[in-house]
Each structure stands twice: as C-alpha cells, then as structure tokens.
Tab-separated table of C-alpha atoms and ligand atoms in Angstrom:
chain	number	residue	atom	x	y	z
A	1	UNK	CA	57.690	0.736	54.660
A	2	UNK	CA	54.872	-1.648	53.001
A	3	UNK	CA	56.241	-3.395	50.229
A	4	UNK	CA	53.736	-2.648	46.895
A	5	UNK	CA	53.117	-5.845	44.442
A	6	UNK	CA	51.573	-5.892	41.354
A	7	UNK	CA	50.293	-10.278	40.679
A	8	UNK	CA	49.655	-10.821	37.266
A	9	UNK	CA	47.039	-13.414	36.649
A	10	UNK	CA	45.505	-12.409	39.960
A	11	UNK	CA	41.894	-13.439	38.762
A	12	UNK	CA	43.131	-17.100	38.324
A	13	UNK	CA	43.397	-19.934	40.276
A	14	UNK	CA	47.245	-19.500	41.998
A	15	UNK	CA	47.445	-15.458	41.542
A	16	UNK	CA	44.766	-15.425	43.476
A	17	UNK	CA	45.914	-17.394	46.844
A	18	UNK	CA	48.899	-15.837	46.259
A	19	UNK	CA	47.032	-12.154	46.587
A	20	UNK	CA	45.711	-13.520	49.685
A	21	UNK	CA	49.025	-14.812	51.146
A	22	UNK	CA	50.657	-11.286	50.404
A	23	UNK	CA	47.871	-9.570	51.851
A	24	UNK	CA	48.421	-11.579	55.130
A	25	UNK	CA	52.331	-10.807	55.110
A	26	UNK	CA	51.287	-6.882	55.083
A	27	UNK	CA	52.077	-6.033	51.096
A	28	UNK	CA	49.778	-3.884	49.159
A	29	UNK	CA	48.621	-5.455	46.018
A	30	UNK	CA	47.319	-4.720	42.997
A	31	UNK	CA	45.960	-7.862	40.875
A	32	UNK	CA	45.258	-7.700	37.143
A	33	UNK	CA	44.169	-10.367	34.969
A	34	UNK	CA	41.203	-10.716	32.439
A	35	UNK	CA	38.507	-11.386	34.344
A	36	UNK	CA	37.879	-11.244	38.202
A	37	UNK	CA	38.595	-13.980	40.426
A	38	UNK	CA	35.540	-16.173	40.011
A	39	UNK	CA	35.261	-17.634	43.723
A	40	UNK	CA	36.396	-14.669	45.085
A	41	UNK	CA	39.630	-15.347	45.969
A	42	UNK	CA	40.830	-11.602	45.806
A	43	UNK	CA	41.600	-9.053	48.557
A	44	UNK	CA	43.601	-7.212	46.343
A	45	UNK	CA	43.515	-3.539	47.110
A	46	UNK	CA	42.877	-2.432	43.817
A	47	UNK	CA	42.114	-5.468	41.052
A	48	UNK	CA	42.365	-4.020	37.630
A	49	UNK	CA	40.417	-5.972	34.590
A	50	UNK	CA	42.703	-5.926	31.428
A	51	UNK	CA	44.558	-7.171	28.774
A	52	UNK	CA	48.108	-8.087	29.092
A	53	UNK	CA	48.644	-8.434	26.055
A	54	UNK	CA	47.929	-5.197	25.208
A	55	UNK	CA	51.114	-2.842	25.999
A	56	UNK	CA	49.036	0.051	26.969
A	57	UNK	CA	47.566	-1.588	29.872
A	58	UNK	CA	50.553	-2.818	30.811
A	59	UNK	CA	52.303	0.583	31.002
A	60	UNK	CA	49.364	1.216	33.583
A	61	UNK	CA	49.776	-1.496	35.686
A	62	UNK	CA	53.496	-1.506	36.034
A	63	UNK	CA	53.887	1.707	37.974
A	64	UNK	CA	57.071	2.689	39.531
A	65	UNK	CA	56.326	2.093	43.023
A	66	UNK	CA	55.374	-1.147	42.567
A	67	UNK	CA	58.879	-3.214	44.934
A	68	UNK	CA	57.895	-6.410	43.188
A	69	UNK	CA	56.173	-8.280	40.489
A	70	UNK	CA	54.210	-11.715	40.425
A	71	UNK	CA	54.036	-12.988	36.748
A	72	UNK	CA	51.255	-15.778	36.514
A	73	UNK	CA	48.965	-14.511	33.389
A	74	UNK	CA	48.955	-17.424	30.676
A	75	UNK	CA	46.788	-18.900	28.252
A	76	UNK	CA	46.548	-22.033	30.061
A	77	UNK	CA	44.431	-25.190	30.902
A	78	UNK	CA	44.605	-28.475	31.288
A	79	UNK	CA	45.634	-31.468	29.283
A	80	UNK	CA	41.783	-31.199	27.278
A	81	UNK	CA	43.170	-28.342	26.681
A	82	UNK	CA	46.774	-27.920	25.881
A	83	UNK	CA	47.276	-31.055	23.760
A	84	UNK	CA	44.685	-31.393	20.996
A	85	UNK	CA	46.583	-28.522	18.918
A	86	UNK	CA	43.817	-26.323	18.556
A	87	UNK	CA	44.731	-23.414	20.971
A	88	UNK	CA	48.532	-23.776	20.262
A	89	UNK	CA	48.624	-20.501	18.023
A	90	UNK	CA	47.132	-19.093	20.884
A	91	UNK	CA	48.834	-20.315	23.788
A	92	UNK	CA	52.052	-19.141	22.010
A	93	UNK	CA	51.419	-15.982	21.272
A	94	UNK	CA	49.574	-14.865	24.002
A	95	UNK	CA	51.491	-15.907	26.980
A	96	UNK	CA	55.091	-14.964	24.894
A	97	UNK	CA	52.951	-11.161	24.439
A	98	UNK	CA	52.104	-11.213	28.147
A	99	UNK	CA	56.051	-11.896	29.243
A	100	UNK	CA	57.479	-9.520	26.357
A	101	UNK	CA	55.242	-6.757	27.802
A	102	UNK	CA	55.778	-6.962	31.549
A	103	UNK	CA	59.716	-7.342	31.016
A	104	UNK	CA	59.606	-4.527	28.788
A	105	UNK	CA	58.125	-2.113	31.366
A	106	UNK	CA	59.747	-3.536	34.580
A	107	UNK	CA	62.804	-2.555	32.440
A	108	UNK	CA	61.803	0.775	31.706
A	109	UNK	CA	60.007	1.201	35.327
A	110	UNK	CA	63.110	0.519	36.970
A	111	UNK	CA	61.353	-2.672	38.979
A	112	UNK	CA	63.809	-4.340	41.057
A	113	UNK	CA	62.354	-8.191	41.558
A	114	UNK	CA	59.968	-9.779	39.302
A	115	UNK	CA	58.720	-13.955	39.616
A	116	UNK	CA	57.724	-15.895	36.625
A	117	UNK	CA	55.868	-18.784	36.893
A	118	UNK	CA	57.243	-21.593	34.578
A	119	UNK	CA	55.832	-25.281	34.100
A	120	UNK	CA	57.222	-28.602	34.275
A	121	UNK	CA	55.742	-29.379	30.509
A	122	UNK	CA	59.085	-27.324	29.255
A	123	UNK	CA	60.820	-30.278	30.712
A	124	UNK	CA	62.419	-33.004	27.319
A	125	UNK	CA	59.722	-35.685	26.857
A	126	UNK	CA	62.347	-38.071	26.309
A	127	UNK	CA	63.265	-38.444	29.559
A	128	UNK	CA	59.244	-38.938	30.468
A	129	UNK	CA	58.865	-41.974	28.502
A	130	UNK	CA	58.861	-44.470	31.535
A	131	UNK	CA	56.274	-43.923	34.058
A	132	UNK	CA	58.274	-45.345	36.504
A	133	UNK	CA	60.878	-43.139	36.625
A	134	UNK	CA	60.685	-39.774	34.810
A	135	UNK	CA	63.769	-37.343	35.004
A	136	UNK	CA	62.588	-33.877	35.410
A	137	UNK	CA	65.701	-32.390	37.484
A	138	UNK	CA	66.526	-28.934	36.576
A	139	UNK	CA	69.660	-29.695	34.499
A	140	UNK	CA	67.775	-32.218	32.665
A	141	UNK	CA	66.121	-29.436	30.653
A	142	UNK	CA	68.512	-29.405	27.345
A	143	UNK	CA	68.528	-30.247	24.350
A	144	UNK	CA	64.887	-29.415	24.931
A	145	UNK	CA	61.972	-31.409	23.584
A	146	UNK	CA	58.758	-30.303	25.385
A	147	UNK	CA	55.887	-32.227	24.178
A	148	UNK	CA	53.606	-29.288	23.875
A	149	UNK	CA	53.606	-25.661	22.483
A	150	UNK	CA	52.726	-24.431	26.023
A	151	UNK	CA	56.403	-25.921	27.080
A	152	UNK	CA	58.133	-24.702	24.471
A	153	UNK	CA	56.736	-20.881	25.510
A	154	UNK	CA	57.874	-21.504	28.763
A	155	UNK	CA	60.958	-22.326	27.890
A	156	UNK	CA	61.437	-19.168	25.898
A	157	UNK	CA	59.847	-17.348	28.438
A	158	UNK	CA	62.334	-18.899	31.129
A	159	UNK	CA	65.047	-17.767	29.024
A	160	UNK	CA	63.592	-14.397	28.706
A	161	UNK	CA	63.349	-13.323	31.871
A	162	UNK	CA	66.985	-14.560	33.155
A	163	UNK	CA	67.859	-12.120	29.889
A	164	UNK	CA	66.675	-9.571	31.852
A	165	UNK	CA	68.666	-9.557	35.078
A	166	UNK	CA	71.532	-10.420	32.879
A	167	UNK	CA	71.309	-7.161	30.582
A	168	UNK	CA	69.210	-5.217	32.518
A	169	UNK	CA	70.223	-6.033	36.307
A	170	UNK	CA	66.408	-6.888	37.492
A	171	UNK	CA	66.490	-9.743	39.580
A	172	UNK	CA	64.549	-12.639	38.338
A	173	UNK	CA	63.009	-15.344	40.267
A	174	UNK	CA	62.121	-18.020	37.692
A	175	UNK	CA	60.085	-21.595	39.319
A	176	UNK	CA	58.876	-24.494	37.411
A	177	UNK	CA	55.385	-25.796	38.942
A	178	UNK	CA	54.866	-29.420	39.031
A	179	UNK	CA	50.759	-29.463	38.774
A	180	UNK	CA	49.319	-27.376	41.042
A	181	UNK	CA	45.918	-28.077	42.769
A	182	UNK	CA	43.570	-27.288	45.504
A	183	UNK	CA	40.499	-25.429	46.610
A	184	UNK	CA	39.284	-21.980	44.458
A	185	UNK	CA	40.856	-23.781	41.231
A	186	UNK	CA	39.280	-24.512	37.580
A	187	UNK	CA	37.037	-27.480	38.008
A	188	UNK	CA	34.586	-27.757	35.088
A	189	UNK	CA	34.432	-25.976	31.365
A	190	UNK	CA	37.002	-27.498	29.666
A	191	UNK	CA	40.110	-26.023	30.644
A	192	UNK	CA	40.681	-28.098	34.248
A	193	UNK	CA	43.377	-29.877	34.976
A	194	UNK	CA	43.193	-34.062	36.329
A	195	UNK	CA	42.619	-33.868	39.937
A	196	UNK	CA	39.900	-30.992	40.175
A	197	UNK	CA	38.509	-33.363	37.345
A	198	UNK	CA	38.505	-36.775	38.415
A	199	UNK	CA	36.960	-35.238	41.573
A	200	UNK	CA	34.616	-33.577	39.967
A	201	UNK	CA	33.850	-36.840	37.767
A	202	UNK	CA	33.167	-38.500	41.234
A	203	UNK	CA	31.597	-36.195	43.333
A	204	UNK	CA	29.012	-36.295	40.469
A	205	UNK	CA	28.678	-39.877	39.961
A	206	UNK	CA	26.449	-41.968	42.015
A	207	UNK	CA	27.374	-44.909	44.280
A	208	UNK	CA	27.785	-48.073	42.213
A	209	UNK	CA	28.829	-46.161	39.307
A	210	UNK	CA	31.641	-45.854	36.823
A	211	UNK	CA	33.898	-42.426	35.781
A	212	UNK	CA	36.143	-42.176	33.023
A	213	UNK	CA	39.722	-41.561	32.787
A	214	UNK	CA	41.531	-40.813	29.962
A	215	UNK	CA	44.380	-42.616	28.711
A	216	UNK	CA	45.485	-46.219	30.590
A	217	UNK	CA	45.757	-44.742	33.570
A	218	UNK	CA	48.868	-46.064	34.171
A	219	UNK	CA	50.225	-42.813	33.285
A	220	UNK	CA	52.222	-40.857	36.212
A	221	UNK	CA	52.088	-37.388	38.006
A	222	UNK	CA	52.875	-35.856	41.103
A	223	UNK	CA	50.475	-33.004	42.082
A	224	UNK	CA	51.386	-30.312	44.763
A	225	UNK	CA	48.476	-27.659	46.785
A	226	UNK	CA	48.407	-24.994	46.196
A	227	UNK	CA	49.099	-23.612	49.461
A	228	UNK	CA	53.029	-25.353	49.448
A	229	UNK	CA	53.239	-23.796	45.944
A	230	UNK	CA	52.788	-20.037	47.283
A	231	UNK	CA	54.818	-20.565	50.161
A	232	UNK	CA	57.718	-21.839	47.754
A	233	UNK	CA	56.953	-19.037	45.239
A	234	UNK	CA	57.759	-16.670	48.880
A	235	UNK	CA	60.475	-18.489	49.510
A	236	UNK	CA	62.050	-18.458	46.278
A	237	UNK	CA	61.532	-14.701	46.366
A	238	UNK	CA	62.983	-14.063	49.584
A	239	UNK	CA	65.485	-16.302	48.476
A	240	UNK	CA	68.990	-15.113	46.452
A	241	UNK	CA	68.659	-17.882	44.231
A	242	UNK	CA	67.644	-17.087	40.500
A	243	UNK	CA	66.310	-20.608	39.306
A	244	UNK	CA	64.825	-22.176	37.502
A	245	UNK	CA	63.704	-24.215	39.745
A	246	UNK	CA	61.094	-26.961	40.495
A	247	UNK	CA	58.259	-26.239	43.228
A	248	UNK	CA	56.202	-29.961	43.183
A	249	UNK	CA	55.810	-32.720	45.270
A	250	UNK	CA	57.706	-35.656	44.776
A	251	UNK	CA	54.941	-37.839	45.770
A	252	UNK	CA	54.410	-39.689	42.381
A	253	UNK	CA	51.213	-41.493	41.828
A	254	UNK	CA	49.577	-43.029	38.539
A	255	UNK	CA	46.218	-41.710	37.723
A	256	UNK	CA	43.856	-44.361	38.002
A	257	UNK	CA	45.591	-44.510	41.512
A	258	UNK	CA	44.852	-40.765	41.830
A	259	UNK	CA	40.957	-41.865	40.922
A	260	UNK	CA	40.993	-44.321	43.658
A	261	UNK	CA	42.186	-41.877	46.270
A	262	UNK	CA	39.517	-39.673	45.389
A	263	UNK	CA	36.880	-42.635	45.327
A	264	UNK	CA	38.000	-44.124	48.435
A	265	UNK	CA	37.452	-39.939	50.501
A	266	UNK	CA	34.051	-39.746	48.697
A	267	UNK	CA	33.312	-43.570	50.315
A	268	UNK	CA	31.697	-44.662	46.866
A	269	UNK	CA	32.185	-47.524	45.356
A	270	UNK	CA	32.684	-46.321	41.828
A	271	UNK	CA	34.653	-48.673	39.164
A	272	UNK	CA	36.902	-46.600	36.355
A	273	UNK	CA	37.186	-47.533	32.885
A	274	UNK	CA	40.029	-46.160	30.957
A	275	UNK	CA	39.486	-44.459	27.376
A	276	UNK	CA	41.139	-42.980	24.963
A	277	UNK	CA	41.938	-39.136	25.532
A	278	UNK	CA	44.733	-36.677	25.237
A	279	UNK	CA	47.254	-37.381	28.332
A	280	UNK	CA	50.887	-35.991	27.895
A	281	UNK	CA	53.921	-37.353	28.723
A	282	UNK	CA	54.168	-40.990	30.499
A	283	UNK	CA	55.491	-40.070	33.479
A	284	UNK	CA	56.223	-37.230	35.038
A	285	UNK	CA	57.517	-36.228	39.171
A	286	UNK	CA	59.386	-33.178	41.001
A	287	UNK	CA	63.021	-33.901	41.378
A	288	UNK	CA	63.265	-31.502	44.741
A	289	UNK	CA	67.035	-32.126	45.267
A	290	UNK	CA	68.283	-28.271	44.267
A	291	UNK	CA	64.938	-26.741	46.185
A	292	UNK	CA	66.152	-28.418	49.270
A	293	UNK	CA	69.878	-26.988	48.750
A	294	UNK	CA	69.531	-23.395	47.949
A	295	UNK	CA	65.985	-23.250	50.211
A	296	UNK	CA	66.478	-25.646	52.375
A	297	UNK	CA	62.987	-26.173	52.317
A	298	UNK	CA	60.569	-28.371	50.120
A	299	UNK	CA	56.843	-29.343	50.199
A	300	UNK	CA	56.047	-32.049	52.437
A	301	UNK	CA	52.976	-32.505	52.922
A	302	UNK	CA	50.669	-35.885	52.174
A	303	UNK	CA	48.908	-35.709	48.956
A	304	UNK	CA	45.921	-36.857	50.533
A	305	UNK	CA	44.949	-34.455	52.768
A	306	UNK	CA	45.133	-31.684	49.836
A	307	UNK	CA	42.858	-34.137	47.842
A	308	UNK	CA	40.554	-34.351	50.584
A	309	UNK	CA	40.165	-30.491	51.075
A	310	UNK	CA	40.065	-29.861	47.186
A	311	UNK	CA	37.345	-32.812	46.970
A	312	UNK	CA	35.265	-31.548	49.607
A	313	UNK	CA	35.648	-28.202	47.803
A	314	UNK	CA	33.939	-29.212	44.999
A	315	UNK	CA	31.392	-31.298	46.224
A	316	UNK	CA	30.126	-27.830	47.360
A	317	UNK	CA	30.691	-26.107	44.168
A	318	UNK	CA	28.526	-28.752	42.901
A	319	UNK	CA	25.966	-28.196	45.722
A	320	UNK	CA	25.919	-23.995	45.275
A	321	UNK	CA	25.261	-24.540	41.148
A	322	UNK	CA	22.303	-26.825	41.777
A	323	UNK	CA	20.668	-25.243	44.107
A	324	UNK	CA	21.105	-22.261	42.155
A	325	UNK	CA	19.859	-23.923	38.842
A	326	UNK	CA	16.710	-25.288	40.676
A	327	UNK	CA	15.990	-21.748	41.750
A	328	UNK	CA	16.274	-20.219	38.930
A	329	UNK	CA	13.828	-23.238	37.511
A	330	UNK	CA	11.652	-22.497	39.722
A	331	UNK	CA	11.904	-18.793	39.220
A	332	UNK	CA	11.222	-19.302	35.140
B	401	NAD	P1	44.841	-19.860	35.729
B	401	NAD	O1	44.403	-20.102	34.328
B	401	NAD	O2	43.856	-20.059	36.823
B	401	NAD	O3	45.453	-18.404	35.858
B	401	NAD	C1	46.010	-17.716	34.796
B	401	NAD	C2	45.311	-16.369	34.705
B	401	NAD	O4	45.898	-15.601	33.665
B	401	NAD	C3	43.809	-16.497	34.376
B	401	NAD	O5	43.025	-15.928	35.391
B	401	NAD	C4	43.673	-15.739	33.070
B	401	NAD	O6	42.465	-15.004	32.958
B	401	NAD	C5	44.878	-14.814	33.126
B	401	NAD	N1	45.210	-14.335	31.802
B	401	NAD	C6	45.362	-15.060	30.661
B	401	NAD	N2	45.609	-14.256	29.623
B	401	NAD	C7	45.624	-12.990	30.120
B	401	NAD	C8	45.819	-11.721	29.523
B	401	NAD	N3	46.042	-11.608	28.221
B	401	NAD	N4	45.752	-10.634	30.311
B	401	NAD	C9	45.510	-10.743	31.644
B	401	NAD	N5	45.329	-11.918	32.261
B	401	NAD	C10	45.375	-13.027	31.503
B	401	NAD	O7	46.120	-20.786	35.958
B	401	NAD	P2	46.943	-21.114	37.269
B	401	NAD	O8	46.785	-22.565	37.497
B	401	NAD	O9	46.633	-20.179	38.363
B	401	NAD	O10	48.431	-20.882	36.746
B	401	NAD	C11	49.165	-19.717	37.015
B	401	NAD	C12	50.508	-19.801	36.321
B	401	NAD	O11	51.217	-20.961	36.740
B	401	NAD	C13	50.403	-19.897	34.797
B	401	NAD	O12	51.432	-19.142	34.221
B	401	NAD	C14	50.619	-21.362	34.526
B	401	NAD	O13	51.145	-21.578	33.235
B	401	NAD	C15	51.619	-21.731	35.614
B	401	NAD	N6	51.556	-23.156	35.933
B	401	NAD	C16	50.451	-23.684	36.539
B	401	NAD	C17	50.411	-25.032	36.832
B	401	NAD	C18	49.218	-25.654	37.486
B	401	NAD	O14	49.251	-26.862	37.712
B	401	NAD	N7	48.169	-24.918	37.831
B	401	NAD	C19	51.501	-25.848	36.512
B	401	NAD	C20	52.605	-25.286	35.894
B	401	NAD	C21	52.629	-23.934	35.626
C-alpha cells in the first residue's frame, strides 16, 4: 500500500527536496509549513499553509493515516541570524512549540515513525575552540554547552522526542545536520547561511573586486548538499537505529578557503577582506564514524561539485530578479 507522510517545514529549503525525494520513492505527501515553497520546490499532494505552533492546526495536519512524519519546521537562519541575540526569545519558543505540538498528536494519533531534524550547534563549544580539530562526535554532546539558544532547543528537542518512543513506544529517528546547502536554499534577506552567501557575495561582485567575510576567516566548517542530507535522512529512517546522529561531510574547510573555491568556479579574480561579524564556534566538522557503523553508509561526495551547482544556482536567481526588476522599471 502507498506509504502517507506528512513533512513539516515542507515550504523550506530541505522539507522541500525532501517532498520531492518522497514523491519519487512513491509516498503520498502532505507538506505544511508557513509559507509555500518559494522556488517551487513542492510536489506535495496537498501543501497546507499554517501555523505549527498553533495546536489546532496541528491536530489537522497530523491525521491518523499519515505512516510517517518528517519534522523540519524551525525558526531558523543563519549565523546573521542566530547569534546577535535578538531572535533568541523567538527561536526558543517557537521551534520548542512546534516539537511539543507534533509529539503531542503523533502520541495521541497513534503515528508509528516520526524524524526530527537536529543541528550540530547543540554540539559543547568547548570542544570547538581549535579550528583545527573540532570534536563534534555524537558522545561528545554532554555536559552540554551550545553556544547559541538555537542549540540549546535542539538539544531539548533531541531529548524530547527520544522521550517519546521511550514512554510512548513511537519510534524516533533523531539526525544532527552538519550545514546543509545546495540549490532551492535561502540565499539573500538576512536569514542565509555562509555558502549560499559568499556565493551570492561573488556572483554579484565584479571582476577585480573585493567581498567581505565575516570574522578572520580562519574559522572552520564542513558543509554537506543537500541531496546526501535527504538520502541520509531515508536512510536513517529505513534504518533501526534511533540516533542522534550526525548527517555532514567530513570535508572540513576554513571559510576564506570556502570564498576562494567559490571565486576560483566563478573565474573572477576577486580579493576578500575579513571584518568583523557574528561567526560561531571556531571550528566545527562531521565526525561520520557511528553513521558509517549502524548505516554503513556516509556522504561522499566532493564539496566542490555541490558548490559549483549551488553557485551556478544563484547566479540565475540573480539573473531572474533583474530582469524582473528592469521590467517592472520599465513597466512604471
Ligand atoms: P528553512 O528555514 O528553509 O526551513 C524551515 C521551515 O520551517 C521554513 O520554511 C519555515 O517557514 C518553517 N516554519 C518555521 N516556523 C514555522 C511554524 N511555526 N509553522 C510552520 N512552519 C514553520 O531551513 P532548512 O535549512 O530547510 O532546515 C530544516 C531543518 O533542519 C530545521 O529544523 C533546521 O533547524 C535543521 N537544520 C538545518 C541545517 C542547515 O544547514 N540548513 C543545519 C542543521 C539543522
């Protein structure tokens, strides 16, 4: 029989790949998130606009014949936005609300499987102090000292959910995603996260000029596509193994080095100048030692060729608005 999912967060930037992959492996899905998926990454068969937060909606969305449930919703962005303190009330409580209300009616829906997508930001920032050589294996994650309010939800969260297959017998599939990018992703406004913005920053810049990148650069990351990330999430599901555990690549790279990846696909010559801006921890990389054990799988693919896909991505996204700005000039 077709298996029925319900992907919350469907209008954003992972839900909705991950509506698409589900749609390809035969599942009927419906998506619900705030808004619509902006680039039209949804072939949901029914997409329902709503609140999360809001319990009501959630007892409508959370039907009984829904086999399995995709947890992505969360006040989220990137480091611009997650680290100057100003959305922290926010990011708490909504995301917490979101996860509180979903449990709550899987429980009392009977839902047998349900994924939650955590973050690698509930991982100590202690052991992220040398850029060199973070520690971000599973087991590493207590005593816990995220260095953001948006870890410390997902930490709670985390815990939350594994409360409910222990006391309610739904099984949980909890991941931690290690920065997630790629095509159909936030790339302007604010709430993007480093790659989609450094290639933005370049794709816009002319040759012979400079971009900016915020902190001294010498600050590390790994950063996964999205594509590996969705087949993990599958694969996690599929999987008998609970979690947490981390879906990234373990292809660390600082971020000015990041910039000149991204410089050296657009064939500019563009210099970078470092300034000051909010960054996160030091250093940060997938540990993918307990992925390959209980998956034996783990996302191997070169970080360049996502970067070159999500760069050429945006260098039309770039191309649509203008055009579209100059005809509506032109229209005025
Ligand atoms: P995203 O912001 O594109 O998607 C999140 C979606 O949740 C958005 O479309 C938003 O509208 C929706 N949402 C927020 N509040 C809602 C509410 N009250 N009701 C309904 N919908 C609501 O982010 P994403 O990159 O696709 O991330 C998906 C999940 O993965 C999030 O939980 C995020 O915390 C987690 N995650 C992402 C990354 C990453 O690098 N992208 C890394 C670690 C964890």
């Amino acid at each position: 029989m077709q298996k029925k999912a319900l992907v919350c967060g469907a209008g954003g930037f992972i839900g909705g790949h991950l509506v698409n992959r589900l749609k390809e492996e035969g599942y009927w899905v419906r998506g619900v998130d705030l808004k619509e998926n902006e680039y039209g990454n949804g072939n949901a068969d029914e997409f329902i606009v709503g609140d999360l937060r809001d319990a009501g909606l959630v007892s409508e969305v959370v039907s009984d014949d829904i086999d399995e449930i995709y947890q992505l919703a969360a006040d989220m962005g990137g480091a611009g936005f997650v680290f100057t303190g100003e959305n922290d009330a926010a990011i708490m409580h909504n995301s917490a609300l979101i996860n509180l209300n979903v449990l709550e009616e899987a429980k009392k829906k009977g839902i047998k499987k349900i994924f939650y997508s955590s973050s690698a930001c509930m991982y100590p920032e202690y052991n992220q102090l040398d850029p060199d050589n973070p520690k971000c294996s599973e087991d590493s994650a207590y005593p816990a000292a995220p260095d953001s309010e948006y870890g410390w939800e997902k930490l709670f969260s985390e815990r939350l959910y594994l409360t409910y297959q222990r006391n309610h017998g739904i099984e949980v599939r909890v991941a931690r995603f290690h920065n997630i990018f790629g095509p159909l992703g936030t790339w302007e406004g604010g709430r993007e996260k480093a790659p989609a913005a450094v290639c933005r920053k370049v794709a816009l810049v002319p040759d012979g000029g400079e971009i900016e990148i915020w902190g001294d650069g010498k600050q590390t990351r790994s950063f996964l596509i999205v594509h590996e990330c969705v087949d993990g999430i599958r694969r996690l599901m599929e999987s008998d193994f609970m979690g947490p555990v981390n879906i990234g690549s373990e292809e660390m790279i600082s971020i000015n080095d990041f910039a000149k990846m991204v410089i050296g696909i657009s064939g500019k010559s563009i210099s970078i100048k470092n300034i000051k801006g909010p960054t996160g921890v030091r250093g940060r990389n997938s540990d993918n030692t307990l992925i390959k054990e209980k998956l034996s799988w783990a996302p191997s693919q070169p970080l360049k060729i996502g970067v070159e896909e999500t760069y050429n991505w945006i260098v039309d996204q770039i191309e649509k608005k203008q055009k579209l700005e100059s005809k509506t000039l032109s229209v005025a």
